[in-house]
Amino acid sequence: MKNLKLAAISGSRRTTVRVGNVKVGSGFTVIAGPCGVESEAQTLETAHAVKAAGADMLRGGAFKPRTSPYAFQGLGLQGLKILDKAKEETGLPIVTEVIDPRDVSWVCEYADVLQIGARNMQNFSLLREVGKSNKAVLLKRGMHSTIEEWLNCAEYILNEGNPDVILCERGIRTFEKYTRNTLDISAVPAVKELTHLPIITDPTHATGRLSLIPSMSLASIAAGADGMIVEVHRNPAEALSDKDQAMTPPMFMELMAKVRKLEKIMKAEGLR
Ligand code: PEP
Ligand code: MN
């Protein structure tokens, strides 16, 4: 692929990104939590629920890049402090989005993984800034971006000296309207052919439909993904963002049992 140097595959070397005790790129890593941090009670309750179900990391946005400027924009610093408390109580590392290069240094005080959202995939000054940090970066694929454009964005981060990049396929825009986006499941093995970096999927934003999330989670394991990120809310009806696609804790618990089972079967059969 054109211009790829540091991200390009070379021999059999694969990058494993260490986040606390979690190794992304070894086994199937599950990141779960609310779309946005809305309150201490909502975040802590959801964090304990996803931990009990076996999630490896907690997600939650303190900065929400919304389609409408009038929609909930996140709690900012207060949200990061709540995530910190959730980490202290559950031990789960925190994955949270950063949307402005000026915020990177102080968001690093709270985040274990800096998420670059789909809308910011090609925000090159933001990519350079997270590339200078010492935190792992979860780089989501832009909804209008090709794999080549996406991997070049990973290259920006690596080129600043940060080797810890995790790619995330979160669905792309197609003519299909039944789903919020179209999960490009073929991007998983394609990316594995092209780069040594780990790749996870986001079945929640890819489908936007609760009923489809379990199948797409299992499809991700079958396709060889290194993990997934999904939204869980203690009470989705009350969520301030993405309420129609958040799983309840019992739904997530049920999905996790299937995820761990398929992961185990595939490993035992030499398929992963
Ligand atoms: C999110 O993870 O909440 C989010 C906004 O995702 P994306 O950037 O993929 O739309
Ligand atoms: Mn969301």
PDB file of C-alpha atoms and ligand atoms in Angstrom:
ATOM      1  CA  MET A   1       0.000   0.000   0.000  1.00  0.00           C
ATOM      2  CA  LYS A   2       1.249   3.453  -0.995  1.00  0.00           C
ATOM      3  CA  ASN A   3       3.349   5.425   1.502  1.00  0.00           C
ATOM      4  CA  LEU A   4       3.003   3.021   4.400  1.00  0.00           C
ATOM      5  CA  LYS A   5       6.261   2.560   6.241  1.00  0.00           C
ATOM      6  CA  LEU A   6       5.910   2.141   9.985  1.00  0.00           C
ATOM      7  CA  ALA A   7       2.390   0.683   9.802  1.00  0.00           C
ATOM      8  CA  ALA A   8       3.198  -1.712   6.956  1.00  0.00           C
ATOM      9  CA  ILE A   9       3.341  -5.410   7.585  1.00  0.00           C
ATOM     10  CA  SER A  10       6.854  -6.762   7.725  1.00  0.00           C
ATOM     11  CA  GLY A  11       7.418 -10.465   8.169  1.00  0.00           C
ATOM     12  CA  SER A  12       5.377 -12.087  10.897  1.00  0.00           C
ATOM     13  CA  ARG A  13       5.791  -9.341  13.516  1.00  0.00           C
ATOM     14  CA  ARG A  14       2.485  -8.234  15.055  1.00  0.00           C
ATOM     15  CA  THR A  15       2.058  -5.377  17.467  1.00  0.00           C
ATOM     16  CA  THR A  16       0.515  -6.091  20.839  1.00  0.00           C
ATOM     17  CA  VAL A  17      -0.636  -2.951  22.618  1.00  0.00           C
ATOM     18  CA  ARG A  18      -0.336  -3.178  26.385  1.00  0.00           C
ATOM     19  CA  VAL A  19      -2.855  -1.219  28.434  1.00  0.00           C
ATOM     20  CA  GLY A  20      -2.382  -1.997  32.125  1.00  0.00           C
ATOM     21  CA  ASN A  21      -2.789  -5.762  32.324  1.00  0.00           C
ATOM     22  CA  VAL A  22      -4.651  -5.963  29.040  1.00  0.00           C
ATOM     23  CA  LYS A  23      -2.819  -6.976  25.867  1.00  0.00           C
ATOM     24  CA  VAL A  24      -4.666  -5.843  22.757  1.00  0.00           C
ATOM     25  CA  GLY A  25      -3.603  -8.140  19.929  1.00  0.00           C
ATOM     26  CA  SER A  26      -3.573 -11.237  22.080  1.00  0.00           C
ATOM     27  CA  GLY A  27      -6.982 -12.843  22.485  1.00  0.00           C
ATOM     28  CA  PHE A  28     -10.252 -10.929  22.045  1.00  0.00           C
ATOM     29  CA  THR A  29     -10.359  -7.688  24.016  1.00  0.00           C
ATOM     30  CA  VAL A  30     -13.762  -6.308  24.958  1.00  0.00           C
ATOM     31  CA  ILE A  31     -14.239  -2.606  25.644  1.00  0.00           C
ATOM     32  CA  ALA A  32     -17.688  -1.668  26.934  1.00  0.00           C
ATOM     33  CA  GLY A  33     -19.483   1.212  28.578  1.00  0.00           C
ATOM     34  CA  PRO A  34     -21.806   4.095  27.901  1.00  0.00           C
ATOM     35  CA  CYS A  35     -21.625   6.294  24.835  1.00  0.00           C
ATOM     36  CA  GLY A  36     -21.225   9.311  27.089  1.00  0.00           C
ATOM     37  CA  VAL A  37     -20.433   9.940  30.732  1.00  0.00           C
ATOM     38  CA  GLU A  38     -23.662  11.513  31.981  1.00  0.00           C
ATOM     39  CA  SER A  39     -23.401  11.297  35.749  1.00  0.00           C
ATOM     40  CA  GLU A  40     -21.386   9.577  38.431  1.00  0.00           C
ATOM     41  CA  ALA A  41     -24.165   7.118  39.269  1.00  0.00           C
ATOM     42  CA  GLN A  42     -24.815   6.209  35.607  1.00  0.00           C
ATOM     43  CA  THR A  43     -21.117   5.642  34.891  1.00  0.00           C
ATOM     44  CA  LEU A  44     -20.246   3.747  38.072  1.00  0.00           C
ATOM     45  CA  GLU A  45     -23.261   1.476  37.826  1.00  0.00           C
ATOM     46  CA  THR A  46     -22.552   0.703  34.174  1.00  0.00           C
ATOM     47  CA  ALA A  47     -18.841   0.208  34.896  1.00  0.00           C
ATOM     48  CA  HIS A  48     -19.540  -2.352  37.612  1.00  0.00           C
ATOM     49  CA  ALA A  49     -21.998  -4.136  35.323  1.00  0.00           C
ATOM     50  CA  VAL A  50     -19.579  -4.452  32.387  1.00  0.00           C
ATOM     51  CA  LYS A  51     -16.798  -5.527  34.722  1.00  0.00           C
ATOM     52  CA  ALA A  52     -19.034  -8.251  36.184  1.00  0.00           C
ATOM     53  CA  ALA A  53     -19.816  -9.448  32.643  1.00  0.00           C
ATOM     54  CA  GLY A  54     -16.094  -9.789  31.882  1.00  0.00           C
ATOM     55  CA  ALA A  55     -15.230  -6.642  29.919  1.00  0.00           C
ATOM     56  CA  ASP A  56     -11.513  -5.805  29.754  1.00  0.00           C
ATOM     57  CA  MET A  57     -11.772  -2.010  29.550  1.00  0.00           C
ATOM     58  CA  LEU A  58     -14.337   0.718  30.169  1.00  0.00           C
ATOM     59  CA  ARG A  59     -15.398   3.190  27.481  1.00  0.00           C
ATOM     60  CA  GLY A  60     -17.172   6.502  27.992  1.00  0.00           C
ATOM     61  CA  GLY A  61     -17.037   9.850  26.240  1.00  0.00           C
ATOM     62  CA  ALA A  62     -16.434  13.028  28.202  1.00  0.00           C
ATOM     63  CA  PHE A  63     -16.314  14.981  24.929  1.00  0.00           C
ATOM     64  CA  LYS A  64     -19.081  14.068  22.518  1.00  0.00           C
ATOM     65  CA  PRO A  65     -18.692  15.195  18.890  1.00  0.00           C
ATOM     66  CA  ARG A  66     -22.382  15.428  17.949  1.00  0.00           C
ATOM     67  CA  THR A  67     -24.061  15.956  14.615  1.00  0.00           C
ATOM     68  CA  SER A  68     -26.069  18.834  16.119  1.00  0.00           C
ATOM     69  CA  PRO A  69     -24.417  21.610  18.143  1.00  0.00           C
ATOM     70  CA  TYR A  70     -27.481  21.586  20.397  1.00  0.00           C
ATOM     71  CA  ALA A  71     -27.143  17.924  21.391  1.00  0.00           C
ATOM     72  CA  PHE A  72     -25.394  16.787  24.605  1.00  0.00           C
ATOM     73  CA  GLN A  73     -21.702  17.597  24.214  1.00  0.00           C
ATOM     74  CA  GLY A  74     -20.322  15.702  27.218  1.00  0.00           C
ATOM     75  CA  LEU A  75     -19.240  16.706  30.717  1.00  0.00           C
ATOM     76  CA  GLY A  76     -15.587  17.450  29.872  1.00  0.00           C
ATOM     77  CA  LEU A  77     -13.243  17.469  32.865  1.00  0.00           C
ATOM     78  CA  GLN A  78     -16.023  16.457  35.236  1.00  0.00           C
ATOM     79  CA  GLY A  79     -16.640  13.419  33.034  1.00  0.00           C
ATOM     80  CA  LEU A  80     -12.967  12.471  33.119  1.00  0.00           C
ATOM     81  CA  LYS A  81     -12.994  12.653  36.918  1.00  0.00           C
ATOM     82  CA  ILE A  82     -15.984  10.313  36.991  1.00  0.00           C
ATOM     83  CA  LEU A  83     -14.132   7.875  34.710  1.00  0.00           C
ATOM     84  CA  ASP A  84     -11.176   8.051  37.071  1.00  0.00           C
ATOM     85  CA  LYS A  85     -13.409   7.035  39.940  1.00  0.00           C
ATOM     86  CA  ALA A  86     -14.849   4.170  37.866  1.00  0.00           C
ATOM     87  CA  LYS A  87     -11.321   2.973  37.171  1.00  0.00           C
ATOM     88  CA  GLU A  88     -10.436   3.160  40.838  1.00  0.00           C
ATOM     89  CA  GLU A  89     -13.499   1.109  41.780  1.00  0.00           C
ATOM     90  CA  THR A  90     -13.369  -1.513  39.012  1.00  0.00           C
ATOM     91  CA  GLY A  91      -9.713  -1.609  37.973  1.00  0.00           C
ATOM     92  CA  LEU A  92     -10.797  -1.303  34.324  1.00  0.00           C
ATOM     93  CA  PRO A  93      -8.551   0.850  32.099  1.00  0.00           C
ATOM     94  CA  ILE A  94     -10.330   3.833  30.546  1.00  0.00           C
ATOM     95  CA  VAL A  95     -10.924   4.441  26.830  1.00  0.00           C
ATOM     96  CA  THR A  96     -12.129   7.982  26.160  1.00  0.00           C
ATOM     97  CA  GLU A  97     -12.309  10.274  23.159  1.00  0.00           C
ATOM     98  CA  VAL A  98     -10.248  13.405  22.685  1.00  0.00           C
ATOM     99  CA  ILE A  99     -11.444  15.859  20.054  1.00  0.00           C
ATOM    100  CA  ASP A 100      -9.088  18.829  20.323  1.00  0.00           C
ATOM    101  CA  PRO A 101      -5.275  18.838  20.091  1.00  0.00           C
ATOM    102  CA  ARG A 102      -5.185  21.389  22.947  1.00  0.00           C
ATOM    103  CA  ASP A 103      -6.841  18.874  25.288  1.00  0.00           C
ATOM    104  CA  VAL A 104      -4.527  15.913  24.672  1.00  0.00           C
ATOM    105  CA  SER A 105      -2.002  16.579  27.456  1.00  0.00           C
ATOM    106  CA  TRP A 106      -4.553  16.938  30.234  1.00  0.00           C
ATOM    107  CA  VAL A 107      -6.886  14.199  28.964  1.00  0.00           C
ATOM    108  CA  CYS A 108      -3.813  11.908  29.207  1.00  0.00           C
ATOM    109  CA  GLU A 109      -3.948  12.372  32.987  1.00  0.00           C
ATOM    110  CA  TYR A 110      -7.206  10.382  33.010  1.00  0.00           C
ATOM    111  CA  ALA A 111      -7.214   8.191  29.895  1.00  0.00           C
ATOM    112  CA  ASP A 112      -5.468   4.881  29.385  1.00  0.00           C
ATOM    113  CA  VAL A 113      -6.454   4.828  25.720  1.00  0.00           C
ATOM    114  CA  LEU A 114      -7.138   7.974  23.689  1.00  0.00           C
ATOM    115  CA  GLN A 115      -9.957   7.455  21.222  1.00  0.00           C
ATOM    116  CA  ILE A 116      -9.893   9.315  17.922  1.00  0.00           C
ATOM    117  CA  GLY A 117     -13.441   9.346  16.645  1.00  0.00           C
ATOM    118  CA  ALA A 118     -14.551   8.636  13.082  1.00  0.00           C
ATOM    119  CA  ARG A 119     -15.208  12.331  12.478  1.00  0.00           C
ATOM    120  CA  ASN A 120     -11.673  13.215  13.483  1.00  0.00           C
ATOM    121  CA  MET A 121      -9.802  10.432  11.728  1.00  0.00           C
ATOM    122  CA  GLN A 122      -8.075  12.862   9.387  1.00  0.00           C
ATOM    123  CA  ASN A 123      -7.607  15.662  11.921  1.00  0.00           C
ATOM    124  CA  PHE A 124      -3.876  15.641  11.308  1.00  0.00           C
ATOM    125  CA  SER A 125      -2.923  18.064  14.085  1.00  0.00           C
ATOM    126  CA  LEU A 126      -4.853  15.875  16.553  1.00  0.00           C
ATOM    127  CA  LEU A 127      -3.124  12.762  15.182  1.00  0.00           C
ATOM    128  CA  ARG A 128       0.300  14.388  15.610  1.00  0.00           C
ATOM    129  CA  GLU A 129      -0.536  15.406  19.163  1.00  0.00           C
ATOM    130  CA  VAL A 130      -1.655  11.937  20.269  1.00  0.00           C
ATOM    131  CA  GLY A 131       1.399  10.601  18.452  1.00  0.00           C
ATOM    132  CA  LYS A 132       3.554  12.609  20.851  1.00  0.00           C
ATOM    133  CA  SER A 133       1.753  11.221  23.908  1.00  0.00           C
ATOM    134  CA  ASN A 134       2.648   8.055  25.772  1.00  0.00           C
ATOM    135  CA  LYS A 135      -0.890   6.670  25.705  1.00  0.00           C
ATOM    136  CA  ALA A 136      -2.297   3.996  23.441  1.00  0.00           C
ATOM    137  CA  VAL A 137      -4.517   5.377  20.682  1.00  0.00           C
ATOM    138  CA  LEU A 138      -7.756   3.833  19.394  1.00  0.00           C
ATOM    139  CA  LEU A 139      -8.064   5.111  15.840  1.00  0.00           C
ATOM    140  CA  LYS A 140     -11.548   4.777  14.419  1.00  0.00           C
ATOM    141  CA  ARG A 141     -12.072   4.541  10.685  1.00  0.00           C
ATOM    142  CA  GLY A 142     -13.781   7.582   9.223  1.00  0.00           C
ATOM    143  CA  MET A 143     -17.213   6.776   7.855  1.00  0.00           C
ATOM    144  CA  HIS A 144     -16.170   8.034   4.404  1.00  0.00           C
ATOM    145  CA  SER A 145     -12.607   6.749   4.430  1.00  0.00           C
ATOM    146  CA  THR A 146     -10.821   4.059   2.513  1.00  0.00           C
ATOM    147  CA  ILE A 147      -8.580   1.559   4.258  1.00  0.00           C
ATOM    148  CA  GLU A 148      -5.590   3.273   2.676  1.00  0.00           C
ATOM    149  CA  GLU A 149      -6.566   6.686   4.062  1.00  0.00           C
ATOM    150  CA  TRP A 150      -7.169   5.130   7.478  1.00  0.00           C
ATOM    151  CA  LEU A 151      -3.817   3.362   7.615  1.00  0.00           C
ATOM    152  CA  ASN A 152      -2.084   6.559   6.576  1.00  0.00           C
ATOM    153  CA  CYS A 153      -3.632   8.192   9.641  1.00  0.00           C
ATOM    154  CA  ALA A 154      -2.135   5.433  11.798  1.00  0.00           C
ATOM    155  CA  GLU A 155       1.158   6.238  10.064  1.00  0.00           C
ATOM    156  CA  TYR A 156       0.867   9.866  11.272  1.00  0.00           C
ATOM    157  CA  ILE A 157       0.647   8.660  14.879  1.00  0.00           C
ATOM    158  CA  LEU A 158       3.457   6.125  14.562  1.00  0.00           C
ATOM    159  CA  ASN A 159       5.629   8.703  12.833  1.00  0.00           C
ATOM    160  CA  GLU A 160       5.525  10.906  15.949  1.00  0.00           C
ATOM    161  CA  GLY A 161       7.017   8.046  17.980  1.00  0.00           C
ATOM    162  CA  ASN A 162       3.925   6.434  19.490  1.00  0.00           C
ATOM    163  CA  PRO A 163       3.893   2.720  18.537  1.00  0.00           C
ATOM    164  CA  ASP A 164       0.644   1.876  20.370  1.00  0.00           C
ATOM    165  CA  VAL A 165      -2.101   2.220  17.798  1.00  0.00           C
ATOM    166  CA  ILE A 166      -5.254   0.097  17.787  1.00  0.00           C
ATOM    167  CA  LEU A 167      -7.446   0.348  14.686  1.00  0.00           C
ATOM    168  CA  CYS A 168     -11.246   0.273  14.931  1.00  0.00           C
ATOM    169  CA  GLU A 169     -13.640  -0.552  12.085  1.00  0.00           C
ATOM    170  CA  ARG A 170     -16.881   1.220  13.072  1.00  0.00           C
ATOM    171  CA  GLY A 171     -18.883   0.982   9.877  1.00  0.00           C
ATOM    172  CA  ILE A 172     -18.857   3.068   6.741  1.00  0.00           C
ATOM    173  CA  ARG A 173     -21.570   4.998   4.921  1.00  0.00           C
ATOM    174  CA  THR A 174     -23.206   3.128   2.095  1.00  0.00           C
ATOM    175  CA  PHE A 175     -26.556   3.473   0.335  1.00  0.00           C
ATOM    176  CA  GLU A 176     -28.095   1.096   2.889  1.00  0.00           C
ATOM    177  CA  LYS A 177     -30.400   2.815   5.353  1.00  0.00           C
ATOM    178  CA  TYR A 178     -31.646  -0.087   7.450  1.00  0.00           C
ATOM    179  CA  THR A 179     -28.419   0.008   9.427  1.00  0.00           C
ATOM    180  CA  ARG A 180     -26.814   3.210  10.729  1.00  0.00           C
ATOM    181  CA  ASN A 181     -23.607   2.316   8.877  1.00  0.00           C
ATOM    182  CA  THR A 182     -22.344  -0.802   7.101  1.00  0.00           C
ATOM    183  CA  LEU A 183     -19.856  -2.878   9.071  1.00  0.00           C
ATOM    184  CA  ASP A 184     -17.015  -3.532   6.645  1.00  0.00           C
ATOM    185  CA  ILE A 185     -16.170  -6.933   8.049  1.00  0.00           C
ATOM    186  CA  SER A 186     -13.744  -7.547   5.199  1.00  0.00           C
ATOM    187  CA  ALA A 187     -11.672  -4.652   6.523  1.00  0.00           C
ATOM    188  CA  VAL A 188     -10.601  -6.921   9.404  1.00  0.00           C
ATOM    189  CA  PRO A 189      -8.674  -9.510   7.362  1.00  0.00           C
ATOM    190  CA  ALA A 190      -7.681  -6.816   4.832  1.00  0.00           C
ATOM    191  CA  VAL A 191      -6.054  -4.722   7.537  1.00  0.00           C
ATOM    192  CA  LYS A 192      -4.313  -7.833   8.863  1.00  0.00           C
ATOM    193  CA  GLU A 193      -2.754  -8.331   5.424  1.00  0.00           C
ATOM    194  CA  LEU A 194      -1.540  -4.757   5.310  1.00  0.00           C
ATOM    195  CA  THR A 195      -0.411  -3.866   8.831  1.00  0.00           C
ATOM    196  CA  HIS A 196       0.958  -5.411  12.021  1.00  0.00           C
ATOM    197  CA  LEU A 197      -1.343  -3.216  14.156  1.00  0.00           C
ATOM    198  CA  PRO A 198      -4.265  -4.780  16.071  1.00  0.00           C
ATOM    199  CA  ILE A 199      -7.784  -4.179  14.818  1.00  0.00           C
ATOM    200  CA  ILE A 200     -11.078  -4.225  16.696  1.00  0.00           C
ATOM    201  CA  THR A 201     -14.643  -3.584  15.511  1.00  0.00           C
ATOM    202  CA  ASP A 202     -17.479  -1.429  16.841  1.00  0.00           C
ATOM    203  CA  PRO A 203     -20.671  -3.420  16.215  1.00  0.00           C
ATOM    204  CA  THR A 204     -22.702  -0.750  18.057  1.00  0.00           C
ATOM    205  CA  HIS A 205     -21.991   2.253  15.821  1.00  0.00           C
ATOM    206  CA  ALA A 206     -21.665   0.026  12.750  1.00  0.00           C
ATOM    207  CA  THR A 207     -25.243  -1.228  12.972  1.00  0.00           C
ATOM    208  CA  GLY A 208     -27.046   1.219  15.254  1.00  0.00           C
ATOM    209  CA  ARG A 209     -29.462  -1.647  15.879  1.00  0.00           C
ATOM    210  CA  LEU A 210     -29.537  -3.658  19.064  1.00  0.00           C
ATOM    211  CA  SER A 211     -30.822  -6.786  17.355  1.00  0.00           C
ATOM    212  CA  LEU A 212     -27.794  -6.949  15.044  1.00  0.00           C
ATOM    213  CA  ILE A 213     -25.033  -6.344  17.581  1.00  0.00           C
ATOM    214  CA  PRO A 214     -24.654  -9.966  18.797  1.00  0.00           C
ATOM    215  CA  SER A 215     -24.260 -11.407  15.274  1.00  0.00           C
ATOM    216  CA  MET A 216     -21.787  -8.733  14.251  1.00  0.00           C
ATOM    217  CA  SER A 217     -19.791  -9.288  17.457  1.00  0.00           C
ATOM    218  CA  LEU A 218     -19.499 -12.996  16.706  1.00  0.00           C
ATOM    219  CA  ALA A 219     -18.717 -12.254  13.051  1.00  0.00           C
ATOM    220  CA  SER A 220     -15.862 -10.045  14.252  1.00  0.00           C
ATOM    221  CA  ILE A 221     -14.348 -12.916  16.215  1.00  0.00           C
ATOM    222  CA  ALA A 222     -14.744 -15.238  13.218  1.00  0.00           C
ATOM    223  CA  ALA A 223     -13.082 -12.665  10.950  1.00  0.00           C
ATOM    224  CA  GLY A 224     -10.044 -12.537  13.235  1.00  0.00           C
ATOM    225  CA  ALA A 225     -10.597  -9.207  14.991  1.00  0.00           C
ATOM    226  CA  ASP A 226      -8.547  -8.530  18.111  1.00  0.00           C
ATOM    227  CA  GLY A 227     -11.525  -7.228  20.019  1.00  0.00           C
ATOM    228  CA  MET A 228     -14.600  -5.036  19.980  1.00  0.00           C
ATOM    229  CA  ILE A 229     -15.976  -1.889  21.542  1.00  0.00           C
ATOM    230  CA  VAL A 230     -19.676  -1.781  22.421  1.00  0.00           C
ATOM    231  CA  GLU A 231     -22.063   0.571  24.175  1.00  0.00           C
ATOM    232  CA  VAL A 232     -23.807  -0.461  27.380  1.00  0.00           C
ATOM    233  CA  HIS A 233     -26.017   1.808  29.492  1.00  0.00           C
ATOM    234  CA  ARG A 234     -27.640   1.019  32.838  1.00  0.00           C
ATOM    235  CA  ASN A 235     -30.904   2.399  31.443  1.00  0.00           C
ATOM    236  CA  PRO A 236     -30.727   3.044  27.670  1.00  0.00           C
ATOM    237  CA  ALA A 237     -34.090   4.845  27.609  1.00  0.00           C
ATOM    238  CA  GLU A 238     -32.506   7.619  29.676  1.00  0.00           C
ATOM    239  CA  ALA A 239     -29.258   7.895  27.667  1.00  0.00           C
ATOM    240  CA  LEU A 240     -28.352  11.395  26.479  1.00  0.00           C
ATOM    241  CA  SER A 241     -26.714  10.041  23.314  1.00  0.00           C
ATOM    242  CA  ASP A 242     -27.108   6.884  21.199  1.00  0.00           C
ATOM    243  CA  LYS A 243     -29.942   5.538  23.327  1.00  0.00           C
ATOM    244  CA  ASP A 244     -31.362   3.283  20.624  1.00  0.00           C
ATOM    245  CA  GLN A 245     -28.198   1.256  20.251  1.00  0.00           C
ATOM    246  CA  ALA A 246     -27.036   0.788  23.855  1.00  0.00           C
ATOM    247  CA  MET A 247     -27.301  -2.680  25.354  1.00  0.00           C
ATOM    248  CA  THR A 248     -28.666  -3.144  28.845  1.00  0.00           C
ATOM    249  CA  PRO A 249     -26.321  -4.904  31.301  1.00  0.00           C
ATOM    250  CA  PRO A 250     -28.270  -8.213  31.018  1.00  0.00           C
ATOM    251  CA  MET A 251     -28.044  -8.112  27.201  1.00  0.00           C
ATOM    252  CA  PHE A 252     -24.321  -7.484  27.438  1.00  0.00           C
ATOM    253  CA  MET A 253     -23.901 -10.303  29.939  1.00  0.00           C
ATOM    254  CA  GLU A 254     -25.647 -12.701  27.551  1.00  0.00           C
ATOM    255  CA  LEU A 255     -23.528 -11.530  24.624  1.00  0.00           C
ATOM    256  CA  MET A 256     -20.305 -11.917  26.620  1.00  0.00           C
ATOM    257  CA  ALA A 257     -21.088 -15.565  27.341  1.00  0.00           C
ATOM    258  CA  LYS A 258     -21.367 -16.190  23.566  1.00  0.00           C
ATOM    259  CA  VAL A 259     -18.267 -14.124  22.785  1.00  0.00           C
ATOM    260  CA  ARG A 260     -16.086 -16.015  25.255  1.00  0.00           C
ATOM    261  CA  LYS A 261     -17.502 -19.329  24.063  1.00  0.00           C
ATOM    262  CA  LEU A 262     -16.785 -18.675  20.381  1.00  0.00           C
ATOM    263  CA  GLU A 263     -13.339 -17.325  21.205  1.00  0.00           C
ATOM    264  CA  LYS A 264     -12.580 -20.521  23.137  1.00  0.00           C
ATOM    265  CA  ILE A 265     -13.899 -22.845  20.429  1.00  0.00           C
ATOM    266  CA  MET A 266     -11.949 -21.079  17.698  1.00  0.00           C
ATOM    267  CA  LYS A 267      -8.768 -21.174  19.748  1.00  0.00           C
ATOM    268  CA  ALA A 268      -9.195 -24.854  20.603  1.00  0.00           C
ATOM    269  CA  GLU A 269      -9.788 -25.680  16.943  1.00  0.00           C
ATOM    270  CA  GLY A 270      -6.762 -23.669  15.813  1.00  0.00           C
ATOM    271  CA  LEU A 271      -8.924 -21.145  13.976  1.00  0.00           C
ATOM    272  CA  ARG A 272      -7.538 -18.125  15.836  1.00  0.00           C
TER     273      ARG A 272
HETATM  274  C1  PEP B   1     -18.340   6.846  20.024  1.00  0.00           C
HETATM  275  O1  PEP B   1     -17.558   5.905  20.143  1.00  0.00           O
HETATM  276  O2  PEP B   1     -19.155   7.189  20.903  1.00  0.00           O
HETATM  277  C2  PEP B   1     -18.366   7.580  18.736  1.00  0.00           C
HETATM  278  C3  PEP B   1     -18.768   8.842  18.661  1.00  0.00           C
HETATM  279  O3  PEP B   1     -17.975   6.821  17.702  1.00  0.00           O
HETATM  280  P1  PEP B   1     -17.646   7.223  16.184  1.00  0.00           P
HETATM  281  O4  PEP B   1     -16.550   8.243  16.256  1.00  0.00           O
HETATM  282  O5  PEP B   1     -17.218   5.925  15.596  1.00  0.00           O
HETATM  283  O6  PEP B   1     -18.912   7.748  15.595  1.00  0.00           O
HETATM  284 MN    MN B   2     -21.924   6.527  20.699  1.00  0.00          MN
END
